[in-house]
Coordinates of C-alpha atoms in Angstrom, one line a residue:
X1 CA 4.9 88.5 17.5
X2 CA 3.9 88.8 13.9
X3 CA 4.9 86.5 11.0
X4 CA 4.1 86.3 7.3
X5 CA 1.0 84.3 6.5
X6 CA 0.7 82.2 3.4
X7 CA -2.7 83.6 2.4
X8 CA -1.6 87.3 2.4
X9 CA 2.0 87.2 1.1
X10 CA 2.2 87.8 -2.7
X11 CA 3.2 84.3 -3.9
X12 CA 1.9 84.4 -7.5
X13 CA 4.4 82.8 -9.9
X14 CA 7.2 82.7 -7.3
X15 CA 9.9 80.1 -6.9
X16 CA 9.3 78.7 -3.4
X17 CA 11.7 76.7 -1.2
X18 CA 9.3 74.5 0.8
X19 CA 10.7 72.7 3.9
X20 CA 8.5 69.8 4.9
X21 CA 8.9 67.1 7.6
X22 CA 8.7 63.8 5.8
X23 CA 10.8 62.0 8.4
X24 CA 8.6 58.9 8.4
X25 CA 9.1 55.2 8.9
X26 CA 10.0 53.1 5.8
X27 CA 9.4 49.4 5.5
X28 CA 11.3 47.5 2.8
X29 CA 11.7 50.8 0.8
X30 CA 8.0 51.8 1.1
X31 CA 6.3 54.5 3.1
X32 CA 4.7 52.8 6.2
X33 CA 2.6 55.8 7.2
X34 CA 1.9 58.8 4.9
X35 CA 0.1 61.1 7.4
X36 CA 2.9 63.6 7.3
X37 CA 2.9 63.7 3.6
X38 CA -0.9 64.1 3.5
X39 CA -0.8 66.9 6.0
X40 CA 1.5 68.9 3.7
X41 CA -0.9 68.7 0.7
X42 CA -2.9 71.8 1.7
X43 CA 0.2 74.0 1.5
X44 CA 1.5 72.3 -1.7
X45 CA -1.9 72.6 -3.5
X46 CA -2.2 76.3 -2.5
X47 CA 1.2 77.1 -3.9
X48 CA 0.4 75.2 -7.1
X49 CA -2.8 77.2 -7.4
X50 CA -0.7 80.4 -7.3
X51 CA 1.4 79.2 -10.2
X52 CA 4.5 78.6 -8.0
X53 CA 7.6 76.6 -8.9
X54 CA 8.2 74.5 -5.8
X55 CA 11.5 73.3 -4.5
X56 CA 10.8 70.7 -1.8
X57 CA 13.2 69.5 0.9
X58 CA 13.1 67.2 3.9
X59 CA 15.4 65.2 6.1
X60 CA 15.0 61.5 6.7
X61 CA 16.5 59.5 9.5
X62 CA 20.0 60.2 11.0
X63 CA 22.6 59.7 8.3
X64 CA 25.0 62.0 10.2
X65 CA 26.3 63.9 7.3
X66 CA 26.9 60.9 5.1
X67 CA 25.0 59.5 2.1
X68 CA 23.1 56.4 3.3
X69 CA 21.3 54.6 0.4
X70 CA 18.5 53.4 2.7
X71 CA 17.7 57.0 3.7
X72 CA 17.4 58.4 0.2
X73 CA 14.1 60.2 -0.3
X74 CA 12.9 58.2 -3.4
X75 CA 10.1 56.4 -1.5
X76 CA 8.8 59.7 -0.3
X77 CA 8.8 61.1 -3.8
X78 CA 7.0 58.0 -5.0
X79 CA 4.3 58.4 -2.4
X80 CA 3.9 62.1 -3.1
X81 CA 3.4 61.3 -6.8
X82 CA 0.6 59.0 -5.9
X83 CA -1.1 61.8 -4.0
X84 CA -0.5 64.4 -6.8
X85 CA -0.8 62.2 -9.9
X86 CA -1.3 65.2 -12.3
X87 CA 1.7 67.2 -11.1
X88 CA 5.2 66.8 -12.6
X89 CA 7.5 66.0 -9.7
X90 CA 11.3 65.7 -10.5
X91 CA 13.7 64.2 -8.0
X92 CA 17.3 65.4 -8.0
X93 CA 20.1 63.4 -6.5
X94 CA 21.5 66.2 -4.3
X95 CA 20.2 69.2 -2.4
X96 CA 22.9 71.8 -3.4
X97 CA 25.3 72.2 -6.3
X98 CA 25.4 72.6 -10.0
X99 CA 23.0 69.8 -10.9
X100 CA 20.4 71.3 -8.5
X101 CA 20.8 74.8 -10.1
X102 CA 20.3 73.3 -13.5
X103 CA 17.1 71.6 -12.5
X104 CA 15.8 74.7 -10.9
X105 CA 16.3 76.6 -14.2
X106 CA 14.3 73.9 -16.0
X107 CA 11.4 74.1 -13.5
X108 CA 8.1 75.5 -14.8
X109 CA 5.1 76.9 -12.9
X110 CA 3.0 74.3 -11.1
X111 CA 5.9 71.8 -11.1
X112 CA 7.8 70.4 -8.1
X113 CA 11.6 69.7 -7.7
X114 CA 12.3 67.4 -4.8
X115 CA 15.8 67.6 -3.3
X116 CA 17.8 64.7 -1.8
X117 CA 18.0 64.2 2.0
X118 CA 19.2 67.4 3.7
X119 CA 21.0 65.5 6.4
X120 CA 23.4 63.9 3.9
X121 CA 25.2 67.1 4.7
X122 CA 26.4 67.7 8.3
X123 CA 26.0 71.4 7.7
X124 CA 22.2 71.0 7.9
X125 CA 22.2 70.1 11.6
X126 CA 25.0 72.6 12.2
X127 CA 22.7 75.5 11.1
X128 CA 25.5 76.5 8.6
X129 CA 24.8 79.8 6.9
X130 CA 26.8 78.9 3.8
X131 CA 24.9 75.7 3.3
X132 CA 21.6 77.6 3.9
X133 CA 22.7 80.1 1.2
X134 CA 23.3 77.3 -1.2
X135 CA 19.8 75.9 -0.5
X136 CA 18.2 79.3 -1.0
X137 CA 19.8 79.9 -4.4
X138 CA 17.2 80.3 -7.1
X139 CA 14.3 80.8 -4.7
X140 CA 12.2 83.9 -4.0
X141 CA 10.7 82.9 -0.7
X142 CA 11.0 80.2 2.0
X143 CA 8.0 78.4 3.5
X144 CA 8.4 76.4 6.7
X145 CA 5.7 73.6 6.9
X146 CA 8.0 71.3 9.0
X147 CA 6.6 71.7 12.5
X148 CA 8.3 68.5 13.6
X149 CA 11.8 70.1 13.4
X150 CA 10.9 73.6 14.5
X151 CA 12.6 72.9 17.9
X152 CA 15.9 72.3 16.2
X153 CA 18.3 74.9 14.8
X154 CA 18.9 73.5 11.3
X155 CA 20.1 75.4 8.3
X156 CA 16.8 74.7 6.4
X157 CA 14.7 75.9 9.3
X158 CA 16.7 78.8 10.9
X159 CA 19.7 80.0 8.9
X160 CA 17.7 80.2 5.7
X161 CA 15.3 82.7 7.2
X162 CA 18.1 85.3 7.3
X163 CA 18.3 85.0 3.5
X164 CA 14.8 84.8 2.1
X165 CA 11.4 86.1 3.2
X166 CA 10.0 83.3 5.3
X167 CA 6.4 82.1 5.8
X168 CA 4.7 79.5 7.9
X169 CA 2.8 76.9 5.9
X170 CA -0.7 75.8 6.7
X171 CA 0.3 72.7 8.7
X172 CA 2.7 74.6 10.9
X173 CA 0.1 77.3 11.6
X174 CA -2.5 74.5 12.4
X175 CA -0.1 72.9 14.8
X176 CA 0.6 76.1 16.8
X177 CA -3.1 77.0 16.8
X178 CA -4.2 73.6 18.2
X179 CA -1.4 73.0 20.6
X180 CA -1.9 76.5 22.1
X181 CA -5.3 75.3 23.3
X182 CA -3.4 73.1 25.7
X183 CA -1.6 76.2 27.1
X184 CA -4.8 78.2 27.3
X185 CA -7.4 75.5 27.9
X186 CA -11.0 75.3 28.7
X187 CA -11.2 73.7 32.2
X188 CA -11.1 71.1 33.6
X189 CA -7.8 70.3 31.8
X190 CA -6.6 66.6 32.0
X191 CA -3.1 65.6 30.8
X192 CA -2.5 61.9 30.0
X193 CA 1.2 61.3 29.9
X194 CA 3.1 58.1 28.9
X195 CA 5.8 56.9 26.6
X196 CA 9.3 55.7 27.3
X197 CA 11.1 59.1 27.2
X198 CA 12.1 59.6 30.8
X199 CA 13.1 63.2 30.1
X200 CA 9.4 63.9 29.9
X201 CA 9.4 64.1 33.7
X202 CA 10.3 67.8 33.3
X203 CA 7.2 68.2 31.2
X204 CA 5.2 66.8 34.1
X205 CA 6.0 69.9 36.1
X206 CA 4.6 72.1 33.4
X207 CA 1.5 69.9 33.2
X208 CA 1.0 70.0 37.0
X209 CA 1.1 73.8 36.9
X210 CA -1.7 74.0 34.4
X211 CA -3.8 70.9 34.6
X212 CA -6.5 69.8 37.1
X213 CA -5.2 66.2 36.9
X214 CA -2.2 64.5 35.3
X215 CA -2.4 60.8 34.6
X216 CA 0.9 59.0 34.5
X217 CA 1.5 55.8 32.3
X218 CA 4.1 54.3 30.1
X219 CA 7.6 54.1 31.7
X220 CA 7.0 57.4 33.7
X221 CA 5.4 55.9 36.8
X222 CA 8.5 53.9 37.8
X223 CA 10.5 57.0 38.7
X224 CA 7.7 58.0 41.1
X225 CA 7.4 54.5 42.6
X226 CA 11.2 54.3 43.1
X227 CA 11.0 57.7 44.7
X228 CA 8.6 56.2 47.2
X229 CA 11.0 53.2 47.8
X230 CA 8.7 50.8 45.9
X231 CA 10.3 48.1 43.8
X232 CA 9.7 48.2 40.1
X233 CA 11.5 45.0 39.2
X234 CA 13.2 45.1 35.8
X235 CA 10.9 48.0 34.6
X236 CA 12.6 50.9 32.7
X237 CA 13.7 53.6 35.1
X238 CA 16.3 56.4 34.9
X239 CA 18.0 56.9 38.3
X240 CA 18.5 60.6 37.5
X241 CA 14.8 61.2 37.3
X242 CA 14.0 59.7 40.7
X243 CA 15.2 62.8 42.5
X244 CA 12.9 64.9 40.3
X245 CA 10.0 62.6 41.0
X246 CA 10.7 62.9 44.7
X247 CA 10.6 66.7 44.5
X248 CA 7.3 66.6 42.7
X249 CA 5.8 64.3 45.3
X250 CA 6.9 66.6 48.1
X251 CA 4.6 69.4 46.8
X252 CA 1.1 68.8 48.2
X253 CA -0.7 70.9 45.5
X254 CA 1.0 68.7 42.8
X255 CA 0.6 65.4 44.6
X256 CA -3.1 65.9 44.7
X257 CA -3.2 66.3 40.9
X258 CA -0.9 63.4 40.2
X259 CA -2.7 60.1 39.3
X260 CA -0.4 57.1 39.4
X261 CA -1.2 53.5 38.3
X262 CA -2.6 51.2 41.0
X263 CA -1.8 48.0 39.0
X264 CA 0.3 46.8 36.1
X265 CA 0.4 44.0 33.5
X266 CA 3.9 42.6 34.1
X267 CA 5.9 40.0 32.1
X268 CA 8.6 37.6 33.0
X269 CA 10.8 39.0 30.1
X270 CA 10.8 41.7 27.5
X271 CA 9.1 39.6 24.8
X272 CA 5.8 39.7 23.0
X273 CA 5.4 36.0 23.8
X274 CA 6.3 36.2 27.5
X275 CA 3.8 35.1 30.1
X276 CA 2.2 38.0 31.9
X277 CA 0.0 38.7 34.9
X278 CA -1.8 41.5 36.6
X279 CA -0.2 42.7 39.9
X280 CA -0.7 45.7 42.3
X281 CA 1.7 48.6 41.9
X282 CA 3.6 47.6 45.0
X283 CA 3.9 43.9 44.1
X284 CA 6.2 43.9 41.1
X285 CA 8.7 41.0 41.5
X286 CA 12.4 41.6 41.1
X287 CA 12.6 39.6 37.8
X288 CA 9.5 41.0 36.2
X289 CA 9.0 44.0 33.9
X290 CA 5.8 46.1 33.7
X291 CA 4.7 46.6 30.1
X292 CA 1.2 47.9 30.4
X293 CA -1.3 49.3 32.9
X294 CA -3.6 47.0 34.7
X295 CA -7.5 46.9 34.5
X296 CA -8.0 48.9 37.7
X297 CA -5.8 51.7 36.5
X298 CA -7.5 51.7 33.1
X299 CA -10.9 52.1 34.7
X300 CA -9.4 54.8 37.0
X301 CA -7.9 56.7 34.0
X302 CA -11.2 56.5 32.0
X303 CA -13.0 58.0 35.0
X304 CA -10.6 61.0 35.1
X305 CA -10.6 61.7 31.4
X306 CA -14.4 61.9 31.3
X307 CA -14.1 64.9 33.7
X308 CA -12.1 67.0 31.2
X309 CA -13.2 69.7 28.9
X310 CA -9.7 69.7 27.4
X311 CA -7.6 66.5 27.1
X312 CA -3.9 66.6 26.2
X313 CA -2.5 63.1 25.5
X314 CA 1.3 62.7 25.1
X315 CA 2.8 59.2 25.1
X316 CA 1.3 55.7 24.9
X317 CA 0.4 54.1 28.2
X318 CA 2.1 50.7 27.6
X319 CA 4.1 48.8 25.1
X320 CA 1.3 49.1 22.5
X321 CA 3.3 47.6 19.6
X322 CA 2.7 44.1 21.2
X323 CA -1.0 43.1 21.3
X324 CA -1.1 41.8 24.9
X325 CA 0.4 45.1 26.2
X326 CA -1.7 47.4 24.1
X327 CA -4.9 47.4 26.2
X328 CA -4.4 50.6 28.2
X329 CA -3.4 52.7 25.2
X330 CA -6.3 51.3 23.1
X331 CA -9.0 51.5 25.8
X332 CA -8.1 54.9 27.3
X333 CA -7.6 56.2 23.7
X334 CA -11.1 55.0 22.7
X335 CA -12.6 56.8 25.7
X336 CA -10.8 60.0 24.9
X337 CA -12.0 59.7 21.2
X338 CA -15.6 59.4 22.4
X339 CA -15.6 62.7 24.4
X340 CA -17.0 66.0 23.3
X341 CA -14.1 67.7 25.0
X342 CA -11.2 69.3 23.0
X343 CA -8.8 66.4 22.5
X344 CA -5.1 67.1 21.6
X345 CA -2.7 64.3 20.8
X346 CA 1.0 65.1 20.7
X347 CA 4.1 63.1 20.2
X348 CA 5.2 60.7 17.5
X349 CA 4.5 57.4 19.3
X350 CA 1.1 58.7 20.5
X351 CA 0.1 59.7 16.9
X352 CA 1.2 56.3 15.7
X353 CA -0.9 54.6 18.3
X354 CA -3.9 56.7 17.5
X355 CA -3.6 55.8 13.8
X356 CA -3.0 52.1 14.6
X357 CA -6.2 51.9 16.6
X358 CA -8.2 54.0 14.0
X359 CA -8.9 56.9 16.4
X360 CA -7.3 59.8 14.5
X361 CA -10.5 61.0 12.9
X362 CA -12.2 61.3 16.3
X363 CA -9.6 63.5 17.9
X364 CA -9.6 67.3 17.4
X365 CA -5.9 67.4 16.7
X366 CA -3.2 64.8 16.1
X367 CA 0.2 66.5 16.1
X368 CA 2.7 65.5 13.4
X369 CA 5.5 66.8 15.6
X370 CA 7.1 64.6 18.3
X371 CA 9.9 66.5 20.0
X372 CA 8.6 69.8 18.7
X373 CA 5.2 69.2 20.3
X374 CA 6.9 68.2 23.5
X375 CA 8.9 71.4 23.5
X376 CA 5.9 73.6 22.8
X377 CA 3.7 71.9 25.4
X378 CA 6.5 72.5 27.9
X379 CA 5.9 76.2 27.4
X380 CA 9.2 76.8 25.6
X381 CA 9.5 78.7 22.3
X382 CA 10.3 76.9 19.1
X383 CA 13.5 78.3 17.5
X384 CA 12.0 77.7 14.0
X385 CA 8.9 79.8 14.9
X386 CA 11.1 82.5 16.5
X387 CA 13.1 82.6 13.3
X388 CA 9.9 83.3 11.3
X389 CA 9.0 86.2 13.6
X390 CA 12.4 87.7 13.3
X391 CA 12.2 87.3 9.6
X392 CA 9.0 89.3 9.5
X393 CA 10.7 92.2 11.3
X394 CA 13.5 92.1 8.6
X395 CA 11.5 91.6 5.5
X396 CA 8.0 93.0 6.0
X397 CA 8.7 96.4 4.4
X398 CA 10.4 94.7 1.5
X399 CA 7.4 92.3 1.0
X400 CA 5.0 95.2 0.4
X401 CA 7.0 96.3 -2.7
X402 CA 7.1 92.8 -4.3

């Protein structure tokens, strides 16, 4: 379905409500990783070039409708000012209300007003229409450049699109364009799946329907091993996913595509200083925990990814935050980065790992959306994108006259 595009909508001298996703890790009050902020600059600079007044908003963390000092957006504004040193950026200490209205009236073309954390109001996550109406006051148009929350029905993503003409920003469009390559890929298609989110086991079904091979790492293999009555020691496993894994293993066409680890790097305890050893997949002792793939599996996975013309990687292959358990993620990641195939990296932890090992510039696309990328790759529609399409149906005649 159609939606408004940022390059064709008449944006000159408009007051724009720009929703971004700056939900990024902070360390001692400073931005730890600014990739999400950098990814929004194309949209911001385009709007500034059109003489727009920009009202920016994001969420940060999970304050659950309360003001949490550590989750105020001041560090984000400080980082944005570094990246746009010539632009006046004013930060207001709320996101709705009288003070915000006053600051909007003061705003001049090519200036930015940055609102306080949207989730300080519970109404944001409740998709509350009245709250969305308060956010929209003073704006001519809404731009969604927050791909990372497009799978959630939030007031600043969904309800606001019933009030203002709504447009997808450059980063959102880029995400959809690149991730769609995983759904309509050049073959062979290889999925590399890892991470600790055991609910991803449902995504494996989608991957097995489309991919030629699906490589399983992280915490995901243990559901399959348990389904085969193989001990996994103290390794993370969700009993509810074992039955799903068992059903997958029963289907011959899927079983042939599923590539499970043949060895692991196991530790005596969940600690970065714990002693570790390499063991076969069926020899994990009861008191041990598997925290990375073993060398045979790494070699096996490298061989499979080299076969692909499209590689989709979602989830680290081990506990990469600790050096001694980062080998699989780093080595398989390096191999993927060296390929001429289309390489798509999705998921927050995967993106973090790729950046940590300096591989991001060698991948075709590194998604900024964790849960949103997961939802999209599962073949499900994103509510935030659906809202943009419905908005077009409502406002496209009106837009022609503006």
